[in-house]
Tab-separated table of N, CA and C in Angstrom:
chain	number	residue	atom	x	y	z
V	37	UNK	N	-15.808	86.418	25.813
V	37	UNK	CA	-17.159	86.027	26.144
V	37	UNK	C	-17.443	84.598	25.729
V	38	UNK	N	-18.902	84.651	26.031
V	38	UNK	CA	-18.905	83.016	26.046
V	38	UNK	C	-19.451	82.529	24.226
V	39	UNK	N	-19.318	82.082	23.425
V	39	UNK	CA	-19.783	81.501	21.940
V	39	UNK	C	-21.491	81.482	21.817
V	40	UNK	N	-22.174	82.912	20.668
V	40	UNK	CA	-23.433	82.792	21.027
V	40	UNK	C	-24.023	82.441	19.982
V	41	UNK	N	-25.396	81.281	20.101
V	41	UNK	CA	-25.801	80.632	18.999
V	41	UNK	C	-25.323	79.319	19.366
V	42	UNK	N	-24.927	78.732	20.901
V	42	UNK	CA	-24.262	77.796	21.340
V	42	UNK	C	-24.539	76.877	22.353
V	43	UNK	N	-24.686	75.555	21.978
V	43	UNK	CA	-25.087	74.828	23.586
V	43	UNK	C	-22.942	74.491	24.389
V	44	UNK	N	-23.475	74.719	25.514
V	44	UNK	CA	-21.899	75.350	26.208
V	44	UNK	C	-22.423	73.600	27.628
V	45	UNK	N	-21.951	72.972	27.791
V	45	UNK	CA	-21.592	71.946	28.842
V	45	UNK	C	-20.691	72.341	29.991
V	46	UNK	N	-20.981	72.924	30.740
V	46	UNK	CA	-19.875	73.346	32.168
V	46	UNK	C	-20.521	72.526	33.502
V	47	UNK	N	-19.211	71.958	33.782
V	47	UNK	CA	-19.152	70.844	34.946
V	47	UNK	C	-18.916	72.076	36.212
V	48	UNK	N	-20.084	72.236	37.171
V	48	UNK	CA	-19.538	72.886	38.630
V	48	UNK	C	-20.413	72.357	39.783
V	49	UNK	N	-19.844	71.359	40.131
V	49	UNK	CA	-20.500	70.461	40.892
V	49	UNK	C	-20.763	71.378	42.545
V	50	UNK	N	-22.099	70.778	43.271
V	50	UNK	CA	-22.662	72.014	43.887
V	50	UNK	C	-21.544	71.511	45.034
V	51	UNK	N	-21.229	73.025	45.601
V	51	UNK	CA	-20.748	73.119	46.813
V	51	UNK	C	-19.205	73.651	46.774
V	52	UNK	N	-18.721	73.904	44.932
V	52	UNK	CA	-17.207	73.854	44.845
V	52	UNK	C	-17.151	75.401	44.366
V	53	UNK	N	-18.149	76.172	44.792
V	53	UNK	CA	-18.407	77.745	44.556
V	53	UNK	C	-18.097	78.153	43.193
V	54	UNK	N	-18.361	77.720	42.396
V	54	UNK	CA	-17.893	77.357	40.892
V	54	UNK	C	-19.155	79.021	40.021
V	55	UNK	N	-20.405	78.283	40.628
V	55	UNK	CA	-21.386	79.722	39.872
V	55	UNK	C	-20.635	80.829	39.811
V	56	UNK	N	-20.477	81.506	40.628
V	56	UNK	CA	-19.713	83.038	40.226
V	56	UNK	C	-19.119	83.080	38.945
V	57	UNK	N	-18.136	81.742	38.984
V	57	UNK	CA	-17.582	82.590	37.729
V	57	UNK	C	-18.723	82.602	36.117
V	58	UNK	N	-19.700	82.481	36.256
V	58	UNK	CA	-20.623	82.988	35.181
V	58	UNK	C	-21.134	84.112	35.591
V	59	UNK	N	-21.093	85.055	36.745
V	59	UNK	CA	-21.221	86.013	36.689
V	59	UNK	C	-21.290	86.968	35.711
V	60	UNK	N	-20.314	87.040	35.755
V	60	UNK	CA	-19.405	88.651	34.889
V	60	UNK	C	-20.161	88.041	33.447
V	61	UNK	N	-20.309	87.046	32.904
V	61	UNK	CA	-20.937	87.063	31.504
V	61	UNK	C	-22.487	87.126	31.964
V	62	UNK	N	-23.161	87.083	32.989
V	62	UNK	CA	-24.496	87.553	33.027
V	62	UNK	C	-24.606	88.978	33.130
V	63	UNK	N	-23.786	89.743	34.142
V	63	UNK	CA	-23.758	91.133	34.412
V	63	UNK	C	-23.321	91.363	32.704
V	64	UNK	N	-22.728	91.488	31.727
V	64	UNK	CA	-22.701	91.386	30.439
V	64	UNK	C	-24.027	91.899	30.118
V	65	UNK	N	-24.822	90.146	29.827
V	65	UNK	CA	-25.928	90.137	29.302
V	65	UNK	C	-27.581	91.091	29.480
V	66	UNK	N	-27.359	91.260	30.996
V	66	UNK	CA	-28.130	91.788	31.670
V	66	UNK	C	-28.010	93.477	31.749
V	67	UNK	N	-27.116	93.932	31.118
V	67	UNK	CA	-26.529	95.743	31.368
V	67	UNK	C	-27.630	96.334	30.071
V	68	UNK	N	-28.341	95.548	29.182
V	68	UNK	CA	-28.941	95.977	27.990
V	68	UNK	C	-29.898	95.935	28.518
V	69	UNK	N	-31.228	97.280	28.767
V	69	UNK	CA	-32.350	97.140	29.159
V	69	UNK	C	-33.225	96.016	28.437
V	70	UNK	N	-33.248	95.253	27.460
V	70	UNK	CA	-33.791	95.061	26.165
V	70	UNK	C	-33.519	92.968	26.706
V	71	UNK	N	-32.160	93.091	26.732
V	71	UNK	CA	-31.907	91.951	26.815
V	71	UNK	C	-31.579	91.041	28.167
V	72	UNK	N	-32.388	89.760	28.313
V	72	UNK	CA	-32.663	89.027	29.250
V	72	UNK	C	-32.106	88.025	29.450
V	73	UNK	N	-31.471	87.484	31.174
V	73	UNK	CA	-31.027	86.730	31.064
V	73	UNK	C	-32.063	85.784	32.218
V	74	UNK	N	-31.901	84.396	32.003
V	74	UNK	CA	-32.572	83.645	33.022
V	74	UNK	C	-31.704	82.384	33.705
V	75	UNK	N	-32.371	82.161	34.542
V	75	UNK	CA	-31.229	81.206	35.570
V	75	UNK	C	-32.591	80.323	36.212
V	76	UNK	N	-32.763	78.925	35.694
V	76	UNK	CA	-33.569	78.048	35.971
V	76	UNK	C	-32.873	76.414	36.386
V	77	UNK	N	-33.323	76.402	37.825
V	77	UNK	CA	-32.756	75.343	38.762
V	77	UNK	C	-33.519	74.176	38.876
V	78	UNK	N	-33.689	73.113	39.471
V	78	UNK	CA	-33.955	72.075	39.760
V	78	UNK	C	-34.364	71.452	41.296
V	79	UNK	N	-33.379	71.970	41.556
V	79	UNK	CA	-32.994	71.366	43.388
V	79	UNK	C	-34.009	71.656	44.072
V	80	UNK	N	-34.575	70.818	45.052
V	80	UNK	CA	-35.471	71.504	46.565
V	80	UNK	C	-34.344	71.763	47.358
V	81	UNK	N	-33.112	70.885	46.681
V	81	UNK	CA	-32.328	71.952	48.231
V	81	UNK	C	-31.298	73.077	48.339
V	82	UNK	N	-31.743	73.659	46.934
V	82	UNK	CA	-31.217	74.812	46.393
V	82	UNK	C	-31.636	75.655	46.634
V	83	UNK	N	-31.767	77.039	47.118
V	83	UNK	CA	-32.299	78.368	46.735
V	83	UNK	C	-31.586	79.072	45.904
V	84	UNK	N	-31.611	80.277	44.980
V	84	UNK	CA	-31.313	81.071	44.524
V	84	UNK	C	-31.577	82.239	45.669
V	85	UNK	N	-30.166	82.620	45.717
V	85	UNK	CA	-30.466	83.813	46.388
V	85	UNK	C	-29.831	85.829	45.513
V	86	UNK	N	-31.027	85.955	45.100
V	86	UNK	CA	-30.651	87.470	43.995
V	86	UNK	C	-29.649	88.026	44.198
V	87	UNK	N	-29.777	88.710	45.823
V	87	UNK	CA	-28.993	89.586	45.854
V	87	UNK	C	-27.460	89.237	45.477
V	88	UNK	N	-26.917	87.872	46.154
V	88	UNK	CA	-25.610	87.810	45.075
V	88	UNK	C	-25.164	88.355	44.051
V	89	UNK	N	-25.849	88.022	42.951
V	89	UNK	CA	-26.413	88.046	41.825
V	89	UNK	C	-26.240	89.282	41.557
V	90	UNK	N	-26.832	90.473	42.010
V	90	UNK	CA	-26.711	91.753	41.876
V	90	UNK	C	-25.826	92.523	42.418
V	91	UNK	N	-24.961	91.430	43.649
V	91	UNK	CA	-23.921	91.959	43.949
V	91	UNK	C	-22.572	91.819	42.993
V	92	UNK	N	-22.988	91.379	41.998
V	92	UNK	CA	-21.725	90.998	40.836
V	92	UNK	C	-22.446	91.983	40.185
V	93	UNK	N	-22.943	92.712	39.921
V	93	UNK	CA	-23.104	93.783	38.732
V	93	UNK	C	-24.313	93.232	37.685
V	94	UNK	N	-24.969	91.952	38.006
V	94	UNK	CA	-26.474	91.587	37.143
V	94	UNK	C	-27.622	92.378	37.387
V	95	UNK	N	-28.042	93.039	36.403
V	95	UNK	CA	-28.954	94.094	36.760
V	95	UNK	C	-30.419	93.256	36.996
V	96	UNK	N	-31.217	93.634	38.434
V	96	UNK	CA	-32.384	93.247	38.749
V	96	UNK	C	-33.230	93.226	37.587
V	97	UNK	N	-33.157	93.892	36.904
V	97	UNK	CA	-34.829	94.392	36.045
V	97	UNK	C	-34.880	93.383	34.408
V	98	UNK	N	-33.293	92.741	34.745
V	98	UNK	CA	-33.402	91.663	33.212
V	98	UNK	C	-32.843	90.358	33.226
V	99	UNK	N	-32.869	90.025	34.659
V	99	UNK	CA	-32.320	88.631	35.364
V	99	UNK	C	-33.430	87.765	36.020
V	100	UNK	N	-33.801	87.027	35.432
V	100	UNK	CA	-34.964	86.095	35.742
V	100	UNK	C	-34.703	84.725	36.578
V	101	UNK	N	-35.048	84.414	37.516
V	101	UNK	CA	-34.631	83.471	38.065
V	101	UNK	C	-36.478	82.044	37.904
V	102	UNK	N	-36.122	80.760	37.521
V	102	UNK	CA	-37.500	80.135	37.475
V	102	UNK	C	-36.720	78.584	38.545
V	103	UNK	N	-37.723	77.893	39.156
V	103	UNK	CA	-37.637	76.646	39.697
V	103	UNK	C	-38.207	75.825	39.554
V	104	UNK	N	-38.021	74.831	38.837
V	104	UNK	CA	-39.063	73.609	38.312
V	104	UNK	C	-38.512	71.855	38.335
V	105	UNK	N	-39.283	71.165	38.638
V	105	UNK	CA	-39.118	69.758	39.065
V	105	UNK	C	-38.791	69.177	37.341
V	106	UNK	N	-38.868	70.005	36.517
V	106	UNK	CA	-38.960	69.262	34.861
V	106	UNK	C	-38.625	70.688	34.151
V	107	UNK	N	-37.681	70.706	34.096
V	107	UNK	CA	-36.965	72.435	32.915
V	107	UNK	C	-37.417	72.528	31.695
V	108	UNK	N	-36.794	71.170	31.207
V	108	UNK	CA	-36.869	71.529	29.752
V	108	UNK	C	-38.441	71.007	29.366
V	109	UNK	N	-39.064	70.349	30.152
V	109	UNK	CA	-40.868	70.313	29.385
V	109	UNK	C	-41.788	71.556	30.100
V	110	UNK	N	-41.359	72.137	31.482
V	110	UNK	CA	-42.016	73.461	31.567
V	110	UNK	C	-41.276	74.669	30.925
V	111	UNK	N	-40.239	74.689	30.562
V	111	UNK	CA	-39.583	75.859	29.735
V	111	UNK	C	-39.562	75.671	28.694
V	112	UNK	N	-40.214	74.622	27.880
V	112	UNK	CA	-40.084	74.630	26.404
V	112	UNK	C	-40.458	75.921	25.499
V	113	UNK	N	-41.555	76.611	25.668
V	113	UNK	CA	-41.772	77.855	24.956
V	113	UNK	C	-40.719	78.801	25.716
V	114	UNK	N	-40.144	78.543	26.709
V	114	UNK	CA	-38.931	80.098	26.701
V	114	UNK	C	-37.407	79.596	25.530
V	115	UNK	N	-37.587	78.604	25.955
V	115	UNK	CA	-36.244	77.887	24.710
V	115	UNK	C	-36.601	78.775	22.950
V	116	UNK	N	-37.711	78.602	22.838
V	116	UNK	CA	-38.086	78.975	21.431
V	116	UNK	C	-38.562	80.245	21.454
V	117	UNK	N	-38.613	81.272	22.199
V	117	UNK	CA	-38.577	82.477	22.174
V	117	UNK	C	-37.237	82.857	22.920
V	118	UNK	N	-36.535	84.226	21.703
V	118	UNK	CA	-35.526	84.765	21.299
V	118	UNK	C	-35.284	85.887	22.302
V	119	UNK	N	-36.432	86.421	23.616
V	119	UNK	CA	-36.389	87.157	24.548
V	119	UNK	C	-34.927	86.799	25.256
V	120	UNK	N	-34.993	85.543	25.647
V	120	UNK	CA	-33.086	85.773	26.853
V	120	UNK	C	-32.412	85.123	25.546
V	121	UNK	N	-31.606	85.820	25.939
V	121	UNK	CA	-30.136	86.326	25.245
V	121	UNK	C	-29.175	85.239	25.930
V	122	UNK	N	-29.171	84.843	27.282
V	122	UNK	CA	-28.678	84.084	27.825
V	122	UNK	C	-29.540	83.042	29.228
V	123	UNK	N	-29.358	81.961	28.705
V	123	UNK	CA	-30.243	80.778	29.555
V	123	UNK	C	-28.597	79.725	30.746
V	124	UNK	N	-29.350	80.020	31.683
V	124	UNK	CA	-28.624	78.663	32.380
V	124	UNK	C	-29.480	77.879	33.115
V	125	UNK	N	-29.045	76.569	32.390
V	125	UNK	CA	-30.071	75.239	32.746
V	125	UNK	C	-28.870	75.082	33.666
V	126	UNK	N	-29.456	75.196	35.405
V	126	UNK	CA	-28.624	74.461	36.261
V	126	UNK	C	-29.224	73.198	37.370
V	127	UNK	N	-28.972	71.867	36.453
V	127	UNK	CA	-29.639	70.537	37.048
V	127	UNK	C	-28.462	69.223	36.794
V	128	UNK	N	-29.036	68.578	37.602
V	128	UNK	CA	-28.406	67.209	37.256
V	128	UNK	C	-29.403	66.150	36.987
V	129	UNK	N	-29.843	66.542	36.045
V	129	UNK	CA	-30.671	65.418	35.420
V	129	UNK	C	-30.323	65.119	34.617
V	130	UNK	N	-30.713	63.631	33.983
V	130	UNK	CA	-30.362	63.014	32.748
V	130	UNK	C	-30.838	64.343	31.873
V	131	UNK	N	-30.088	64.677	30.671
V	131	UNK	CA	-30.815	65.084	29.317
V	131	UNK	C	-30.384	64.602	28.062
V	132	UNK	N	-31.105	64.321	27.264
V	132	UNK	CA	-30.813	63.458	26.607
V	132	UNK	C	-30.186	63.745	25.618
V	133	UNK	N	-29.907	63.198	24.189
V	133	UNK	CA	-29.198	64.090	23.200
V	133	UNK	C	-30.037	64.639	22.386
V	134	UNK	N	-31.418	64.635	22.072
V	134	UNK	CA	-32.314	64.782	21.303
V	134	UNK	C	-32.080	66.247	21.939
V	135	UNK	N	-32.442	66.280	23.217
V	135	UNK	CA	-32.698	67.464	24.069
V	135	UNK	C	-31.651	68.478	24.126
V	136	UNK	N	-30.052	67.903	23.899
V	136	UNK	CA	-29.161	68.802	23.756
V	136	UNK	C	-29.352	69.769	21.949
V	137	UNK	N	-29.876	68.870	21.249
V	137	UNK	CA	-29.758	69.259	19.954
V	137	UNK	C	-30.980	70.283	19.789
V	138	UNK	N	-32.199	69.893	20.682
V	138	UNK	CA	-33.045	71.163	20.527
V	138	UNK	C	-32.807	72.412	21.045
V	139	UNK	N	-31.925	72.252	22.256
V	139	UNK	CA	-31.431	73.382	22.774
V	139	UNK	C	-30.475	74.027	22.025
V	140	UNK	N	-29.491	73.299	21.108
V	140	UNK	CA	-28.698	73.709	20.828
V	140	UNK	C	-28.830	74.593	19.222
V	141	UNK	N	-30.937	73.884	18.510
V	141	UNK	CA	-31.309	74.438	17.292
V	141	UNK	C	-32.004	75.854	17.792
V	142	UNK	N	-32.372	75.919	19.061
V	142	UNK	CA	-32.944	77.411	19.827
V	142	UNK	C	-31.586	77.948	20.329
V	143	UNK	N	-30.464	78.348	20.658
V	143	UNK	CA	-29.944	78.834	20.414
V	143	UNK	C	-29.281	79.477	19.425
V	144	UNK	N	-28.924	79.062	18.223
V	144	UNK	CA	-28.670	79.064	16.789
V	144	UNK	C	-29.516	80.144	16.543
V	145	UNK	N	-30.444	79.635	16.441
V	145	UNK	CA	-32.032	80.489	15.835
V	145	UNK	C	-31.851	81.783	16.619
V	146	UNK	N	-32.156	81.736	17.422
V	146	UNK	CA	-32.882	82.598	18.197
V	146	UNK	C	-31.478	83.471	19.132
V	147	UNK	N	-29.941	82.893	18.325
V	147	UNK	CA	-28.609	84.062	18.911
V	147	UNK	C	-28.610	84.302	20.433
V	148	UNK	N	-28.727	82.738	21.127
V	148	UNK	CA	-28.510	82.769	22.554
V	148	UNK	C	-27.094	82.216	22.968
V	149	UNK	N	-26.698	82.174	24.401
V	149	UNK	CA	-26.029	81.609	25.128
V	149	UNK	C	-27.075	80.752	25.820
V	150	UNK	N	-26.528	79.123	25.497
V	150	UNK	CA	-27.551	78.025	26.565
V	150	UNK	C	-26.278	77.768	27.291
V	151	UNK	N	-26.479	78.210	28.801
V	151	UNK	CA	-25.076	76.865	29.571
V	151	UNK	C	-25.756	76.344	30.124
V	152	UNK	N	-25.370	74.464	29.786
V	152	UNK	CA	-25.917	73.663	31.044
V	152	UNK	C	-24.795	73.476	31.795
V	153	UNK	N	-25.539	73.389	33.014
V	153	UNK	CA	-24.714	73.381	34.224
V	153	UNK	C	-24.911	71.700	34.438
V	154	UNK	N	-23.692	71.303	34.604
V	154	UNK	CA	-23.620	69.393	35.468
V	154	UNK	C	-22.651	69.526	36.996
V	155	UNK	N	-23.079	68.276	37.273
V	155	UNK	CA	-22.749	68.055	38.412
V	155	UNK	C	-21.817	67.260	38.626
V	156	UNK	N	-21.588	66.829	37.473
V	156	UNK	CA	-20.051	65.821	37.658
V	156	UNK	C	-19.150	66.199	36.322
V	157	UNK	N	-18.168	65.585	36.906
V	157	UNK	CA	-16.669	65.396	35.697
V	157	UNK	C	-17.694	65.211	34.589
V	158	UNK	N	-16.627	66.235	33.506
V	158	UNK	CA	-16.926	65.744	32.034
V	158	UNK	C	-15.713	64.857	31.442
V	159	UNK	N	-16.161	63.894	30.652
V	159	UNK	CA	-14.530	63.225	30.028
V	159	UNK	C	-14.366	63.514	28.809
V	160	UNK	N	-12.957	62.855	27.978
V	160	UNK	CA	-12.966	63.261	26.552
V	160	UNK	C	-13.228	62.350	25.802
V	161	UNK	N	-13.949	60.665	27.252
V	161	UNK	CA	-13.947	59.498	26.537
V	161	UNK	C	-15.349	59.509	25.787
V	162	UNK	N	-16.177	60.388	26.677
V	162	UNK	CA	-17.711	59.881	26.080
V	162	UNK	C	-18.026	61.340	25.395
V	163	UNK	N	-18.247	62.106	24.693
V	163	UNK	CA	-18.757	63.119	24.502
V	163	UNK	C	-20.268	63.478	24.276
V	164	UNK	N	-20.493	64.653	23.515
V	164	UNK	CA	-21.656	65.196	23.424
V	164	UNK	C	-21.488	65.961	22.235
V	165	UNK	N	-22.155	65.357	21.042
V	165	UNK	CA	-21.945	66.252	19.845
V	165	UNK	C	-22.388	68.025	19.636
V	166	UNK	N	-23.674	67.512	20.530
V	166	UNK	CA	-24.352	68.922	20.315
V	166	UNK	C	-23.621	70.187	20.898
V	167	UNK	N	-22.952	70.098	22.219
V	167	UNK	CA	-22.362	71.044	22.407
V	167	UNK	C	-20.850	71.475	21.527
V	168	UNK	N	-20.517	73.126	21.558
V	168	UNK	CA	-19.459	73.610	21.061
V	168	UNK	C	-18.640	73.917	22.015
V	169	UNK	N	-18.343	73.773	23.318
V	169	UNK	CA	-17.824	73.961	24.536
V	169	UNK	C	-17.846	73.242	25.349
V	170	UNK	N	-17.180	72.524	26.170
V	170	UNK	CA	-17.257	71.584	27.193
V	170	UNK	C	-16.198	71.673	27.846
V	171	UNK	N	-16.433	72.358	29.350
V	171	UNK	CA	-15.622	72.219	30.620
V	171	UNK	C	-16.090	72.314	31.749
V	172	UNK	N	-14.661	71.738	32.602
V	172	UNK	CA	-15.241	71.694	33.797
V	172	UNK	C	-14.390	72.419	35.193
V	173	UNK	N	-14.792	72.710	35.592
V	173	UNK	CA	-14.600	74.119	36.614
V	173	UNK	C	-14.224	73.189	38.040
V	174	UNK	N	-13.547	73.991	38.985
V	174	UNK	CA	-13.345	73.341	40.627
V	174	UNK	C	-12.416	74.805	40.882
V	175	UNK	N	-12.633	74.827	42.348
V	175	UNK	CA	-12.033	75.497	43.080
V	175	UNK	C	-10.871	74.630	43.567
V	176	UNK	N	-9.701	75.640	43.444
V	176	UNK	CA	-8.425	74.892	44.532
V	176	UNK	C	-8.685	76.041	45.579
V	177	UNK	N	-8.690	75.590	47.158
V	177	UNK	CA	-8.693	76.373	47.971
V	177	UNK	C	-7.297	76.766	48.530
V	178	UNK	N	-6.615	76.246	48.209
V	178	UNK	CA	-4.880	76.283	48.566
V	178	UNK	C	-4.785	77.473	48.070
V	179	UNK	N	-4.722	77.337	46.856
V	179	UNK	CA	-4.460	78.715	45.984
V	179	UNK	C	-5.558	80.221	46.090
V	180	UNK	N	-6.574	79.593	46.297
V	180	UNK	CA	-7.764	80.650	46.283
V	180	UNK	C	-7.977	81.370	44.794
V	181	UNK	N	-8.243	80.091	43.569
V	181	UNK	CA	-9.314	80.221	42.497
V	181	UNK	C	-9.845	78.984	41.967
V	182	UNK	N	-9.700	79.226	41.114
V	182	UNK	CA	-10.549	78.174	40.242
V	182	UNK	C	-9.516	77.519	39.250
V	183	UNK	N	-9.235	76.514	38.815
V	183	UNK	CA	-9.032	75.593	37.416
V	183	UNK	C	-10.574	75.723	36.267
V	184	UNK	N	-9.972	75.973	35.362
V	184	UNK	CA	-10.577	75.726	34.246
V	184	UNK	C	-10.422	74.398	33.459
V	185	UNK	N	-10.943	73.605	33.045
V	185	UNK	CA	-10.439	72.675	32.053
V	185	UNK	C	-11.276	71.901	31.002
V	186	UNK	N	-10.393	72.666	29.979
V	186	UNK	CA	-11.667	72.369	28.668
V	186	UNK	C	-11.173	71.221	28.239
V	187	UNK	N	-12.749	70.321	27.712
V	187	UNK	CA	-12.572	69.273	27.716
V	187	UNK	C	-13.218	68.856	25.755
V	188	UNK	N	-13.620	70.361	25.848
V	188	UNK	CA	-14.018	70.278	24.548
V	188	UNK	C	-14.256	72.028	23.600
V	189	UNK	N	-13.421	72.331	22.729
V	189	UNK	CA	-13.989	73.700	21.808
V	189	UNK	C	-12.388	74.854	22.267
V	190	UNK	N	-12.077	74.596	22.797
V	190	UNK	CA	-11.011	75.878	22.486
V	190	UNK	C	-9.215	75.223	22.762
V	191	UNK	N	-8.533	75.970	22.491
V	191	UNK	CA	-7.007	75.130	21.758
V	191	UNK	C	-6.454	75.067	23.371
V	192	UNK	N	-6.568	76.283	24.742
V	192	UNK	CA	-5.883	76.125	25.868
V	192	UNK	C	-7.026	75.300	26.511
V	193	UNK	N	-5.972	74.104	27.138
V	193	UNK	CA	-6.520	72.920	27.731
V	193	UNK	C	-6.940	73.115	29.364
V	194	UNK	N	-6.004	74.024	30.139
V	194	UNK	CA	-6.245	74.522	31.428
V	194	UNK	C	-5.954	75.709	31.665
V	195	UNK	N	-6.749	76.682	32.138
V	195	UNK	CA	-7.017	77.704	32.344
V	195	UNK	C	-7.065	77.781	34.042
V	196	UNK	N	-6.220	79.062	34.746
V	196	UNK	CA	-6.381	79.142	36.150
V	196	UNK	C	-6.656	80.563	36.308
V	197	UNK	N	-8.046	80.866	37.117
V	197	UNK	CA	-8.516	82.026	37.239
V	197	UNK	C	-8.240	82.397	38.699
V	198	UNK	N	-7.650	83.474	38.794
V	198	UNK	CA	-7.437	83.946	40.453
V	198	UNK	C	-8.968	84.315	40.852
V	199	UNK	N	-9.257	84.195	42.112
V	199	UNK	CA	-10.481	83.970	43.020
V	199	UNK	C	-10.774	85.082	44.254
């Protein structure tokens, strides 16, 4: 599973079908009547569409989906309440480091999974202190899965998931 009490950095730039594989750790999170997971986007030219979502095994009744032009200043009181268990910030906006470190003191606290989702390559030239995880995801279509490649927090450097 994914490190909880953790800000997590995953690169899945839109269009490289990369979301799924957070699936299976939402269907996880979401199987506990009690415990909540949420999935808050950015894009106008995004939709969220549920049923996916529930077609991986995320149960309707504890999977929250929100859409906002500004995440982290309209979600600030869900950050600091301990209700989801698991948050994915999926945007490409600047955030800053102040902002990684608050996310990353509401997780701690409050025994969450935060993944932000980016839209581009992560490197090993510039980092990000606050996070304990940093990778970045792509589909090979040749093969039909995914590359993994951590760029930061665990000892195997590339990981290949069949698709």
């Amino acid at each position: 599973g994914l490190p909880v009490g953790k800000l997590i950095e995953w690169v899945m730039p839109m269009g490289c079908e990369a979301r799924p594989l957070l699936f299976p750790f939402l269907s996880r999170v979401t199987q506990d009547e009690k415990s909540f997971a949420l999935w808050a986007y950015d894009f106008e030219e995004m939709s969220i569409f549920p049923p996916l979502f529930y077609a991986y095994g995320i149960n309707s009744k504890t999977m929250v989906f929100a859409k906002s032009r500004s995440l982290l200043k309209d979600l600030k009181s869900v950050f600091l309440n301990p209700l989801f268990k698991m948050i994915v910030l999926d945007t490409d906006q600047y955030i800053s480091l102040e902002d990684c470190l608050f996310l990353t003191r509401c997780a701690r606290k409050n025994k969450q999974v935060i993944v932000l989702l980016r839209h581009f390559r992560l490197s090993n030239k510039k980092g990000n202190v606050a996070t304990s995880l940093r990778l970045n995801a792509w589909k090979d279509q040749r093969k039909n899965g995914w590359w993994i490649h951590v760029i930061k927090g665990l000892d195997e450097k590339r990981q290949w998931i069949e698709g």
